Coordinates of C-alpha atoms and ligand atoms in Angstrom, one line a residue:
X1 CA 42.7 10.4 9.1
X2 CA 40.5 13.9 7.9
X3 CA 41.4 15.1 4.7
X4 CA 39.5 17.6 2.8
X5 CA 38.6 15.5 -0.3
X6 CA 36.8 13.1 2.1
X7 CA 34.7 16.1 2.9
X8 CA 33.8 16.9 -0.6
X9 CA 31.1 16.0 -2.7
X10 CA 32.1 15.8 -6.4
X11 CA 30.3 16.6 -9.3
X12 CA 31.6 15.0 -13.1
X13 CA 31.3 17.3 -16.1
X14 CA 30.7 16.0 -19.7
X15 CA 31.8 19.1 -21.9
X16 CA 30.5 18.1 -24.5
X17 CA 27.6 17.6 -23.3
X18 CA 27.3 20.2 -20.5
X19 CA 26.5 23.9 -21.8
X20 CA 27.4 25.4 -24.9
X21 CA 28.2 29.4 -24.4
X22 CA 29.0 30.4 -28.1
X23 CA 26.1 28.9 -30.1
X24 CA 27.7 25.9 -32.6
X25 CA 25.9 23.4 -30.4
X26 CA 29.1 22.0 -28.6
X27 CA 29.5 22.4 -24.9
X28 CA 32.5 24.4 -23.8
X29 CA 34.7 25.2 -21.3
X30 CA 33.0 28.5 -21.0
X31 CA 29.8 27.1 -20.5
X32 CA 31.0 25.3 -17.4
X33 CA 31.9 28.2 -16.3
X34 CA 28.7 30.4 -16.7
X35 CA 27.2 27.1 -14.6
X36 CA 29.4 27.2 -11.8
X37 CA 27.1 29.3 -9.6
X38 CA 24.6 26.6 -10.1
X39 CA 27.2 23.4 -8.9
X40 CA 27.9 25.7 -5.5
X41 CA 24.6 26.4 -5.1
X42 CA 24.2 22.7 -5.3
X43 CA 26.8 22.2 -3.0
X44 CA 29.6 20.8 -5.3
X45 CA 33.1 21.2 -3.6
X46 CA 35.3 19.5 -6.3
X47 CA 34.5 19.2 -9.8
X48 CA 35.9 16.6 -12.0
X49 CA 35.9 17.1 -16.2
X50 CA 36.3 14.2 -18.8
X51 CA 39.1 15.4 -21.2
X52 CA 39.1 18.9 -22.6
X53 CA 42.6 18.4 -24.8
X54 CA 43.2 19.0 -27.9
X55 CA 41.6 15.9 -30.0
X56 CA 40.4 14.3 -33.4
X57 CA 37.6 13.2 -31.5
X58 CA 37.5 9.1 -31.7
X59 CA 36.2 8.4 -28.8
X60 CA 35.2 11.8 -27.5
X61 CA 38.3 13.1 -26.0
X62 CA 39.8 10.1 -24.7
X63 CA 42.0 9.7 -27.6
X64 CA 44.5 13.1 -27.3
X65 CA 46.7 14.3 -29.6
X66 CA 48.1 17.2 -27.4
X67 CA 47.9 17.2 -23.7
X68 CA 48.9 20.7 -22.8
X69 CA 46.7 21.7 -25.5
X70 CA 42.5 22.7 -24.9
X71 CA 39.9 21.1 -27.5
X72 CA 39.0 23.9 -30.5
X73 CA 35.6 23.1 -30.0
X74 CA 35.8 23.4 -26.2
X75 CA 37.7 26.6 -26.3
X76 CA 41.4 28.1 -25.4
X77 CA 43.9 27.7 -23.0
X78 CA 42.8 31.3 -21.5
X79 CA 38.9 30.0 -21.3
X80 CA 40.5 26.7 -18.9
X81 CA 43.0 29.1 -16.8
X82 CA 39.7 31.7 -16.4
X83 CA 37.6 28.5 -15.6
X84 CA 40.2 27.4 -12.6
X85 CA 40.5 30.8 -11.1
X86 CA 36.7 30.9 -10.9
X87 CA 36.3 27.2 -9.6
X88 CA 39.1 28.2 -6.6
X89 CA 37.8 31.8 -6.3
X90 CA 34.5 30.2 -5.8
X91 CA 35.8 27.2 -3.1
X92 CA 35.5 24.1 -5.2
X93 CA 38.3 22.1 -6.7
X94 CA 38.7 20.8 -10.1
X95 CA 40.7 18.1 -11.3
X96 CA 41.2 16.7 -14.8
X97 CA 41.2 13.4 -16.8
X98 CA 44.7 12.1 -17.0
X99 CA 44.6 9.6 -20.1
X100 CA 47.3 7.6 -20.8
X101 CA 47.5 4.4 -21.2
X102 CA 46.6 5.8 -25.0
X103 CA 47.3 8.8 -26.9
X104 CA 45.6 9.4 -30.4
X105 CA 47.4 8.2 -33.3
X106 CA 47.6 12.0 -34.5
X107 CA 49.4 12.8 -31.4
X108 CA 53.2 13.5 -32.6
X109 CA 54.8 10.8 -30.3
X110 CA 53.1 8.5 -32.0
X111 CA 53.4 9.9 -35.4
X112 CA 57.2 9.9 -34.7
X113 CA 56.9 6.6 -33.4
X114 CA 55.1 4.9 -36.8
X115 CA 57.5 7.0 -39.2
X116 CA 59.5 3.8 -39.3
X117 CA 61.3 1.1 -37.0
X118 CA 64.3 2.9 -36.2
X119 CA 62.6 5.9 -34.6
X120 CA 64.1 6.7 -31.2
X121 CA 60.1 6.6 -30.3
X122 CA 59.4 3.2 -31.9
X123 CA 59.6 1.8 -28.5
X124 CA 56.8 4.1 -26.9
X125 CA 54.4 2.4 -28.5
X126 CA 53.7 -1.7 -28.8
X127 CA 54.6 -2.7 -32.2
X128 CA 55.1 -6.3 -33.1
X129 CA 55.4 -8.3 -36.2
X130 CA 52.6 -10.4 -38.1
X131 CA 52.7 -14.0 -36.8
X132 CA 51.9 -16.3 -39.0
X133 CA 50.7 -14.2 -41.8
X134 CA 48.2 -12.6 -39.0
X135 CA 48.1 -10.5 -35.8
X136 CA 50.8 -10.8 -33.3
X137 CA 48.4 -12.7 -31.6
X138 CA 44.4 -13.4 -30.7
X139 CA 43.5 -10.4 -28.4
X140 CA 40.2 -9.5 -29.2
X141 CA 40.1 -5.0 -27.9
X142 CA 37.8 -3.4 -25.3
X143 CA 35.7 -2.3 -28.1
X144 CA 35.7 -5.5 -29.7
X145 CA 37.7 -6.8 -33.0
X146 CA 41.1 -7.4 -32.9
X147 CA 43.4 -5.1 -30.4
X148 CA 46.2 -5.1 -33.3
X149 CA 46.1 -2.7 -36.1
X150 CA 48.5 -2.9 -39.3
X151 CA 51.0 -0.5 -40.5
X152 CA 51.3 -0.7 -43.7
X153 CA 54.4 2.1 -44.0
X154 CA 56.8 -0.3 -41.3
X155 CA 54.4 -4.0 -41.9
X156 CA 54.4 -4.3 -38.6
X157 CA 51.1 -4.1 -36.1
X158 CA 50.9 -1.4 -33.0
X159 CA 48.7 -2.7 -30.1
X160 CA 45.7 -0.7 -29.1
X161 CA 43.2 -2.0 -26.7
X162 CA 40.3 0.8 -27.3
X163 CA 39.9 2.2 -31.1
X164 CA 42.5 1.8 -33.6
X165 CA 42.9 5.8 -33.3
X166 CA 44.0 5.3 -29.7
X167 CA 47.5 3.3 -29.9
X168 CA 48.5 2.1 -26.2
X169 CA 51.7 3.4 -24.5
X170 CA 54.6 1.5 -24.1
X171 CA 54.7 1.8 -20.4
X172 CA 58.1 -0.2 -19.7
X173 CA 59.8 2.7 -21.4
X174 CA 61.1 4.9 -19.4
X175 CA 61.1 7.8 -21.3
X176 CA 57.2 7.4 -21.7
X177 CA 57.0 7.3 -18.3
X178 CA 59.2 10.7 -17.9
X179 CA 57.0 12.3 -20.6
X180 CA 54.1 11.7 -18.7
X181 CA 54.9 13.0 -15.6
X182 CA 56.5 16.2 -16.8
X183 CA 52.7 16.7 -18.4
X184 CA 51.5 15.8 -14.9
X185 CA 53.9 18.3 -13.5
X186 CA 52.9 21.1 -16.1
X187 CA 49.3 20.5 -15.3
X188 CA 49.6 20.1 -11.1
X189 CA 52.0 23.7 -11.6
X190 CA 49.2 25.3 -13.3
X191 CA 47.0 24.8 -10.0
X192 CA 44.8 21.9 -10.9
X193 CA 43.7 20.1 -7.7
X194 CA 43.9 16.3 -8.9
X195 CA 43.6 13.8 -11.7
X196 CA 41.1 11.0 -12.3
X197 CA 43.3 8.2 -13.9
X198 CA 41.5 7.1 -16.8
X199 CA 41.6 3.3 -17.6
X200 CA 44.5 2.9 -15.4
X201 CA 43.7 -0.8 -14.8
X202 CA 45.4 -1.5 -18.4
X203 CA 48.4 0.2 -17.9
X204 CA 50.9 -3.3 -17.4
X205 CA 50.4 -5.9 -20.3
X206 CA 50.8 -10.3 -20.4
X207 CA 54.6 -9.3 -21.4
X208 CA 54.9 -12.1 -23.7
X209 CA 52.1 -10.8 -25.2
X210 CA 51.1 -14.8 -25.8
X211 CA 48.1 -15.7 -27.4
X212 CA 44.5 -16.5 -24.5
X213 CA 42.8 -19.6 -24.5
X214 CA 40.5 -19.4 -27.2
X215 CA 38.0 -22.5 -26.5
X216 CA 35.2 -21.1 -28.2
X217 CA 37.6 -20.9 -30.9
X218 CA 36.3 -16.8 -31.6
X219 CA 38.4 -14.6 -34.4
X220 CA 39.8 -12.5 -31.8
X221 CA 39.1 -13.7 -27.9
X222 CA 38.4 -11.9 -25.0
X223 CA 41.6 -10.7 -23.0
X224 CA 40.9 -8.8 -20.1
X225 CA 43.4 -11.6 -18.4
X226 CA 46.1 -10.6 -20.2
X227 CA 45.6 -6.4 -19.5
X228 CA 43.6 -6.0 -16.7
X229 CA 45.0 -4.9 -12.9
X230 CA 47.9 -7.6 -14.0
X231 CA 50.6 -8.4 -12.1
X232 CA 53.3 -5.9 -11.5
X233 CA 50.6 -2.8 -12.4
X234 CA 50.6 -1.5 -8.8
X235 CA 55.2 -0.7 -9.5
X236 CA 53.9 1.5 -12.4
X237 CA 51.5 3.1 -9.8
X238 CA 54.4 3.3 -7.4
X239 CA 56.6 5.3 -9.8
X240 CA 54.2 7.8 -10.6
X241 CA 53.6 8.4 -6.7
X242 CA 56.8 8.7 -6.3
X243 CA 58.3 10.8 -8.9
X244 CA 54.7 13.2 -9.1
X245 CA 51.8 12.4 -7.0
X246 CA 53.5 12.9 -3.5
X247 CA 55.0 16.0 -4.2
X248 CA 51.4 17.5 -4.4
X249 CA 49.0 18.1 -1.9
X250 CA 46.3 16.9 -4.3
X251 CA 43.2 14.1 -4.6
X252 CA 43.5 11.3 -7.3
X253 CA 40.8 8.6 -8.5
X254 CA 42.0 5.6 -10.1
X255 CA 39.5 4.4 -13.0
X256 CA 40.1 0.9 -12.1
X257 CA 38.0 -2.4 -13.0
X258 CA 39.0 -5.3 -12.1
X259 CA 39.9 -4.8 -8.4
X260 CA 37.6 -6.5 -6.0
X261 CA 37.1 -5.8 -2.5
X262 CA 39.8 -7.5 -0.6
X263 CA 42.1 -6.2 -2.8
X264 CA 40.9 -2.7 -2.4
X265 CA 43.4 -1.8 0.6
X266 CA 46.7 -2.3 -2.1
X267 CA 45.7 0.8 -4.0
X268 CA 43.9 2.8 -1.7
X269 CA 45.6 2.3 2.2
X270 CA 46.3 5.2 3.4
X271 CA 49.6 4.2 4.6
X272 CA 51.0 3.0 1.2
X273 CA 51.1 6.7 -0.5
X274 CA 49.6 5.3 -3.7
X275 CA 46.2 6.5 -4.6
X276 CA 43.3 8.2 -3.1
X277 CA 40.3 6.6 -4.5
X278 CA 39.4 4.4 -7.1
X279 CA 36.2 3.5 -9.1
X280 CA 35.8 0.1 -8.6
X281 CA 33.5 -1.8 -10.9
X282 CA 31.7 -4.4 -9.3
X283 CA 28.3 -2.7 -8.5
X284 CA 27.9 -1.3 -11.9
X285 CA 29.2 -4.9 -13.8
X286 CA 26.1 -6.7 -11.6
X287 CA 24.0 -6.0 -14.4
X288 CA 23.9 -7.6 -17.6
X289 CA 21.2 -7.0 -20.0
X290 CA 20.2 -11.0 -20.5
X291 CA 19.8 -11.0 -16.6
X292 CA 17.3 -8.5 -16.5
X293 CA 17.9 -4.7 -15.3
X294 CA 17.9 -4.7 -11.7
X295 CA 20.3 -6.4 -9.5
X296 CA 19.3 -8.0 -6.3
X297 CA 19.3 -6.0 -3.8
X298 CA 21.6 -8.9 -2.0
X299 CA 23.9 -8.3 -4.5
X300 CA 23.9 -4.6 -3.5
X301 CA 24.5 -5.4 -0.5
X302 CA 27.2 -7.8 -0.8
X303 CA 29.4 -5.4 -2.8
X304 CA 28.9 -2.4 -1.3
X305 CA 29.3 -3.7 2.7
X306 CA 32.6 -5.8 1.4
X307 CA 33.9 -2.6 0.2
X308 CA 33.0 -0.1 3.2
X309 CA 34.7 -3.2 5.5
X310 CA 37.4 -3.4 3.7
X311 CA 38.4 0.1 3.7
X312 CA 37.2 0.9 7.0
X313 CA 40.3 2.9 9.0
X314 CA 42.2 2.0 6.1
X315 CA 41.2 4.2 3.0
X316 CA 38.5 5.7 1.4
X317 CA 36.2 5.1 -0.9
X318 CA 35.1 6.9 -4.0
X319 CA 31.0 6.7 -4.3
X320 CA 29.0 6.7 -8.0
X321 CA 26.6 5.2 -9.3
X322 CA 26.6 6.9 -12.8
X323 CA 29.2 8.1 -15.2
X324 CA 29.6 8.8 -19.0
X325 CA 30.5 5.1 -19.8
X326 CA 27.3 3.7 -18.2
X327 CA 23.2 4.1 -18.3
X328 CA 21.3 6.2 -16.7
X329 CA 20.7 4.7 -13.0
X330 CA 17.0 5.6 -12.8
X331 CA 16.8 3.8 -15.3
X332 CA 19.1 0.8 -14.8
X333 CA 18.1 0.2 -11.4
X334 CA 15.1 2.3 -10.7
X335 CA 11.5 2.2 -11.9
X336 CA 11.2 5.0 -14.7
X337 CA 8.0 4.0 -15.8
X338 CA 5.7 3.6 -11.9
X339 CA 8.5 5.5 -9.7
X340 CA 10.6 7.5 -11.5
X341 CA 11.0 10.7 -9.1
X342 CA 10.8 8.1 -5.8
X343 CA 13.1 5.5 -7.5
X344 CA 16.2 8.4 -8.3
X345 CA 16.0 9.9 -4.8
X346 CA 16.2 6.1 -3.1
X347 CA 19.0 5.3 -4.7
X348 CA 20.9 8.5 -4.3
X349 CA 19.9 8.5 -0.3
X350 CA 20.9 4.7 -0.8
X351 CA 25.1 5.5 -2.2
X352 CA 25.4 8.8 -1.1
X353 CA 25.8 8.2 2.6
X354 CA 27.9 5.6 2.7
X355 CA 31.1 5.9 3.9
X356 CA 33.4 7.7 0.9
X357 CA 33.3 10.6 -1.3
X358 CA 30.3 10.9 -3.4
X359 CA 30.2 11.9 -7.3
X360 CA 27.5 12.9 -9.0
X361 CA 27.2 12.6 -12.8
X362 CA 25.7 15.4 -14.7
X363 CA 21.7 15.2 -15.1
X364 CA 22.2 12.9 -12.8
X365 CA 20.6 15.4 -9.9
X366 CA 17.5 15.7 -11.8
X367 CA 16.8 12.1 -12.5
X368 CA 18.1 12.1 -16.1
X369 CA 17.1 8.5 -17.7
X370 CA 17.9 6.5 -20.5
X371 CA 16.8 8.2 -24.4
X372 CA 15.6 6.5 -27.6
X373 CA 17.8 5.3 -30.0
X374 CA 15.6 4.8 -33.5
X375 CA 18.1 3.2 -35.9
X376 CA 22.4 3.2 -35.9
X377 CA 22.6 7.1 -36.9
X378 CA 21.3 8.1 -33.7
X379 CA 24.2 6.3 -31.9
X380 CA 27.4 8.3 -31.8
X381 CA 29.8 6.4 -29.4
X382 CA 33.1 4.2 -31.4
X383 CA 32.0 1.7 -29.0
X384 CA 28.3 1.7 -29.7
X385 CA 29.3 1.4 -34.0
X386 CA 31.6 -1.7 -33.0
X387 CA 29.4 -3.4 -31.1
X388 CA 26.7 -2.9 -34.1
X389 CA 29.2 -4.1 -36.5
X390 CA 30.1 -7.0 -34.5
X391 CA 26.5 -7.7 -33.9
X392 CA 25.4 -7.7 -37.1
X393 CA 28.4 -10.4 -38.6
X394 CA 26.9 -12.5 -35.5
X395 CA 23.4 -12.4 -37.7
X396 CA 21.5 -10.5 -35.4
X397 CA 18.9 -8.1 -36.6
X398 CA 18.4 -4.8 -36.0
X399 CA 15.7 -4.6 -33.8
X400 CA 18.0 -7.0 -31.3
X401 CA 21.2 -5.1 -31.7
X402 CA 19.1 -1.4 -31.2
X403 CA 17.9 -2.9 -28.0
X404 CA 21.1 -4.2 -26.9
X405 CA 22.5 -1.2 -27.5
X406 CA 19.4 0.7 -26.1
X407 CA 19.7 -0.9 -22.7
X408 CA 23.4 -1.1 -22.5
X409 CA 25.2 2.3 -24.4
X410 CA 26.9 4.9 -23.2
X411 CA 25.3 7.2 -25.4
X412 CA 22.3 7.0 -23.0
X413 CA 24.7 9.2 -20.5
X414 CA 26.0 11.8 -22.8
X415 CA 22.5 12.7 -24.4
X416 CA 22.6 17.4 -23.4
X417 CA 21.9 18.5 -20.3
X418 CA 18.7 19.3 -19.4
X419 CA 18.6 23.1 -17.8
X420 CA 15.0 24.0 -18.8
X421 CA 11.8 23.4 -20.9
X422 CA 13.2 25.6 -23.4
X423 CA 14.1 24.2 -27.2
X424 CA 17.9 22.3 -27.0
X425 CA 16.8 22.1 -23.5
X426 CA 18.6 25.7 -22.9
X427 CA 21.8 23.5 -23.8
X428 CA 22.3 25.7 -26.8
X429 CA 20.6 27.8 -28.6
X430 CA 21.8 26.0 -31.4
X431 CA 21.1 22.0 -32.7
X432 CA 23.3 20.4 -30.4
X433 CA 26.1 18.2 -31.5
X434 CA 23.5 15.1 -29.8
X435 CA 20.0 14.5 -29.4
X436 CA 18.3 16.0 -26.5
X437 CA 16.3 13.3 -24.9
X438 CA 12.5 13.9 -25.6
X439 CA 11.9 14.2 -21.6
X440 CA 13.5 17.5 -21.3
X441 CA 10.1 19.1 -20.9
X442 CA 9.5 17.1 -17.9
X443 CA 12.8 16.6 -16.8
X444 CA 15.2 19.8 -16.2
X445 CA 16.8 22.1 -13.7
X446 CA 14.4 25.1 -13.7
X447 CA 11.5 23.1 -12.7
X448 CA 13.1 21.5 -10.4
X449 CA 14.4 24.1 -8.7
X450 CA 10.8 25.5 -8.1
X451 CA 9.5 21.8 -7.2
X452 CA 10.3 21.2 -3.1
X453 CA 9.6 17.9 -3.8
X454 CA 12.2 17.5 -6.7
X455 CA 15.0 15.1 -7.4
X456 CA 17.6 17.9 -7.2
X457 CA 16.0 19.5 -4.2
X458 CA 16.4 15.9 -2.4
X459 CA 20.4 15.9 -3.8
X460 CA 20.7 19.2 -2.6
X461 CA 19.3 17.9 1.4
X462 CA 21.1 15.0 1.5
X463 CA 24.8 17.0 0.6
X464 CA 23.4 19.5 3.3
X465 CA 22.5 16.7 5.7
X466 CA 25.9 15.0 5.1
X467 CA 28.0 18.2 5.1
X468 CA 26.5 19.0 9.1
X469 CA 26.8 15.4 10.2
X470 CA 30.5 14.4 10.7
X471 CA 29.2 10.6 11.1
X472 CA 27.8 10.5 8.1
X473 CA 31.1 11.8 6.7
X474 CA 33.5 9.9 8.9
X475 CA 30.9 7.2 10.4
X476 CA 31.6 3.4 10.6
X477 CA 29.3 1.6 8.3
X478 CA 26.9 -1.5 9.2
X479 CA 24.5 -3.2 7.4
X480 CA 21.8 -3.6 8.6
X481 CA 18.2 -6.1 7.6
X482 CA 21.1 -8.4 6.2
X483 CA 18.9 -10.8 4.4
X484 CA 16.1 -8.4 3.4
X485 CA 15.0 -9.2 -0.1
X486 CA 13.6 -5.2 -0.5
X487 CA 15.4 -3.1 1.9
X488 CA 18.7 -2.2 2.1
X489 CA 19.6 -0.6 5.1
X490 CA 22.9 0.5 6.9
X491 CA 23.8 2.3 9.8
X492 CA 26.5 5.3 10.4
X493 CA 28.0 5.2 13.7
X494 CA 30.8 8.0 15.1
X495 CA 31.6 8.4 19.0
X496 CA 28.1 7.8 20.3
X497 CA 26.6 9.6 17.5
X498 CA 24.2 6.9 14.9
X499 CA 22.5 7.6 12.1
X500 CA 20.3 4.7 10.1
X501 CA 19.5 4.8 6.4
X502 CA 16.6 2.4 4.9
X503 CA 15.9 2.4 0.9
X504 CA 13.1 0.1 -0.4
X505 CA 14.6 -0.8 -3.5
X506 CA 11.5 -2.5 -5.1
X507 CA 7.9 -1.2 -6.0
X508 CA 6.2 -2.9 -3.4
X509 CA 5.9 -1.3 -0.1
X510 CA 8.2 -3.3 2.6
X511 CA 8.0 -3.9 6.0
X512 CA 10.3 -5.2 8.8
X513 CA 9.5 -5.5 12.6
X514 CA 11.1 -3.9 15.1
X515 CA 12.7 -7.0 17.1
X516 CA 15.0 -6.7 13.4
X517 CA 16.1 -3.2 13.6
X518 CA 14.4 -0.4 15.9
X519 CA 13.4 3.1 15.6
X520 CA 12.4 3.9 18.8
X521 CA 12.9 7.0 20.1
X522 CA 14.6 7.7 16.6
X523 CA 14.3 11.4 15.1
X524 CA 13.4 11.2 11.3
X525 CA 16.3 13.8 9.2
X526 CA 15.3 13.3 5.6
X527 CA 12.7 11.3 3.9
X528 CA 11.7 10.7 -0.2
X529 CA 7.5 11.2 0.9
X530 CA 5.5 13.0 3.0
X531 CA 5.2 12.2 6.4
X532 CA 5.9 8.5 7.6
X533 CA 2.5 6.7 8.3
X534 CA 4.0 3.6 9.7
X535 CA 7.3 3.2 11.0
X536 CA 8.2 -0.3 9.9
X537 CA 6.8 0.0 6.5
X538 CA 8.4 1.6 3.4
X539 CA 6.0 2.8 0.5
X540 CA 7.7 1.5 -3.0
X541 CA 11.1 3.2 -3.4
X542 CA 10.6 5.0 0.1
X543 CA 13.9 6.1 1.6
X544 CA 14.3 7.5 5.0
X545 CA 17.2 8.7 7.1
X546 CA 17.0 8.8 11.2
X547 CA 19.7 10.4 13.7
X548 CA 19.3 8.1 16.7
Ligands
LIG1 O1 36.9 3.9 -20.2 C1 38.0 3.0 -20.0 C2 37.0 1.2 -19.6 O2 35.9 1.4 -18.7 C3 37.6 0.5 -18.8 O3 39.0 0.5 -18.0 C4 37.4 -0.9 -18.3 O4 37.9 -1.9 -17.9 C5 36.4 -1.7 -20.0 O5 35.7 -0.5 -20.9 C6 35.8 -2.5 -19.5 O6 34.5 -3.0 -20.2 C7 37.7 4.8 -19.8 C8 36.5 6.2 -20.4 O7 35.9 6.4 -18.6 C9 36.0 6.2 -21.7 O8 35.4 6.8 -21.9 C10 37.5 5.4 -22.9 O9 36.3 5.5 -23.5 C11 37.7 4.7 -22.2 O10 38.7 4.9 -21.1 C12 39.5 4.8 -23.4 O11 40.3 5.8 -23.2
LIG2 CA1 30.2 25.7 -28.0

């Protein structure tokens, strides 16, 4: 079935780091408004902005203290309304982050809940007595340490899967759900076009809150089994859908760690009326620092192909390789040292032309890379600081910790957007809240706009091509050259039209034979190298698209 959001190309904005409009060093809503023409010109149809709500910023806005107010540093509600209006005036759409697994500990709901054991909102959060003089169970939080925090005033613990300043809402409680749904309707009635639903995978907790097995005798044990995609979670989604989502023409994308291709249809199968898309985690979890930086093409083929096939004719994929929680993809999968431009564009072609709605994270379109950290003071992310503490307790050296966080840290993708080669990369007139990546004079929007071979212009070409060719939107995906160790190739087919996408995911040239995949009579439509010399040989990180 055709839907506007299937044909859209989406762009994710991390407001704090996108554009500062008033010279305080912090990105803001008016900064986004200033750049809408840039996004429109790039070919963007749909914008997702990360949380812009009132927040004490323990987790950069993912700790919300008022869902119906704008963070003062980002502007005002009038600024938001103007942004929304200007997005719509350009024929684009805007979705916002729905963060309802938890609130800030400064949210009035939590302040009431913690005020006494018999407060009417006590049951809005998850409070428990201590067990044998310790935490109610042995769960480790996602950001390390115990998932419980003791509240001296009422002598009980509350559950927080993320930081201690992000208490988990109790989704079993019907008043909580009603309040969340009212808030959602308030935004939808304002005219926003949908939600990216944060941490939806964690809403449901194992009902008994029992200890998890702890064979390694850790102080706190990883407890994902008890709260990640836990049995019964879909009942909450159905409830939200019935009460709110189904009543609006919107798009929804759930952040769904712990979901695998074999169950994807339950979440986004069209006849089920749940969510439109999910951000699955399989391809981004592939990479473990100790296993080396680049995943094998075989692993990527297995994962992407499973998702493409699972949803063919049934549901729709969200396609992404970067976001504000991940390291930069060119640093992660590509070769920034020898083939920065080639690998950035090759990875772009690889994921962008599959079946699904492609999302681009700010800076990805110019091939921004990971940054450099010299000491603890260079990190901002609360999860990095917690990890630092944990590793220090385990006796790891400062160098080891910095190396680990440099390769994995979320701060890598949170450096200010690189607009031009002027001071502060054109992000702000003042000292930015977070250090600009030192390579901004080489990697920035202004210089790439001038350069026909830039990463930016490659993204622009991909977007235009996808817009012109229905086959690249709705066509069936078929994996080609399945056993090839360097080349990831696939075709897209619709009503007799066929495209082939070929990507050499390595820093060495790669060949295949005509017998394996013939390009006889095929027309070259897009690539990241100068004219094709040898049809059946790709240069390092070469990507080509052919129409058959
Ligand atoms: O991330 C949550 C998230 O990634 C989890 O769903 C995931 O299962 C976990 O990190 C596994 O390692 C979202 C936001 O994207 C992130 O920025 C926030 O810090 C977090 O929620 C808390 O709101
Ligand atoms: Ca500002």
